[in-house]
Amino acid sequence: MRVAITGSSGLIGSALAAALEADGQEVTRLVRRAPQRPGEVRWDPHLAGGRIAPGALDRIDAVVHLSGAPVASRPWTQARKRVLRDSRIQSTAALVSAMARAERPPKVLLSGSAVGWYGNTGDREVDESAPAGTGFLADLVRDWEAAAQPARQAGVRVATLRSGIVMSRRGGMLGPLRPAFRLGLGARIGDGRQYISWISVTDHVAAVRYLLDHGEIDGPVNLTAPAPVTNAEFTAGLARAMRRPALLRVPAPLLRAGLGEASGELLGSLRVVPRRLLAAGFAFSHPDLASALTAELA
């Protein structure tokens, strides 16, 4: 299979590219700088059509679109919100336009998305059949997914990857938390009752590859582990895995004062289950938090 990947230098993209290449698949990396090695193709996600060289996608079987600015790295000013939207919606529209112009368009588009689609679900368990929630993130994800849909007009199968928080020793949520927990400064957020929908990077990559191979699956797919946990459970689990205490708490008002609207990412509750993956027979290597942390902290 010949697979093109955007965001190939990121946490998930780099792991996916390595896994595909290790199995002998041909990977094309769409990069925003000048190509530096074979298999790289330059593109500009802010321009119509991505300014991708003519013919670059003609031999591609599938595209995995993973680019997008980090959501929780800083407060959501109006300028930052524009960056978050443009890096997802503009880039998706540009990529879809380039795919449609290919002499032989790729058969598959796996387009990045997020569980933010569902808004704040509280204790309620939701799957892919649930409607979009409300708020900035839910609106962003709804428009992000909509930007991928025109690819269907070119006969492309489109699946949107509603990813949860990815657990990896190389970054993601564990990156900034490990040093604090190692010093015994682990803390639950707010009252700790809000749910976290997570997935190990190993399972995320495996799920993407599963979707590449299973042409009967399209539309939204939750890429989360089957067992979401509360923030308190996550904090206790990580502390236990690192053999450190976690007795502190970050008060919700303090978090809101520091991050503003973006604090909703940490204080909101998302209890999401991967109904479609489970129904299709996908087997998780790390279905529970303890096994994921053991693998990623080893």
PDB file of C-alpha atoms in Angstrom, residues 125 195-198 225-230 233 270-274:
ATOM      1  CA  GLU A 125     -21.380   7.307  27.899  1.00  0.00           C
ATOM      2  CA  TYR A 195     -13.919  11.498  32.509  1.00  0.00           C
ATOM      3  CA  ILE A 196     -10.875  11.205  30.273  1.00  0.00           C
ATOM      4  CA  SER A 197     -11.143   9.280  27.010  1.00  0.00           C
ATOM      5  CA  TRP A 198      -7.666   8.035  26.203  1.00  0.00           C
ATOM      6  CA  ALA A 225      -9.726   2.761  24.637  1.00  0.00           C
ATOM      7  CA  PRO A 226     -12.831   0.834  25.786  1.00  0.00           C
ATOM      8  CA  ALA A 227     -12.423   1.975  29.414  1.00  0.00           C
ATOM      9  CA  PRO A 228     -12.433   5.756  29.932  1.00  0.00           C
ATOM     10  CA  VAL A 229     -11.400   6.794  33.447  1.00  0.00           C
ATOM     11  CA  THR A 230     -12.043   9.760  35.702  1.00  0.00           C
ATOM     12  CA  GLU A 233      -8.557   7.446  38.576  1.00  0.00           C
ATOM     13  CA  LEU A 270     -15.758  13.053  27.967  1.00  0.00           C
ATOM     14  CA  ARG A 271     -16.889   9.464  28.458  1.00  0.00           C
ATOM     15  CA  VAL A 272     -16.444   8.106  24.942  1.00  0.00           C
ATOM     16  CA  VAL A 273     -16.414   4.457  23.869  1.00  0.00           C
ATOM     17  CA  PRO A 274     -15.091   3.008  20.558  1.00  0.00           C
TER      18      PRO A 274
END
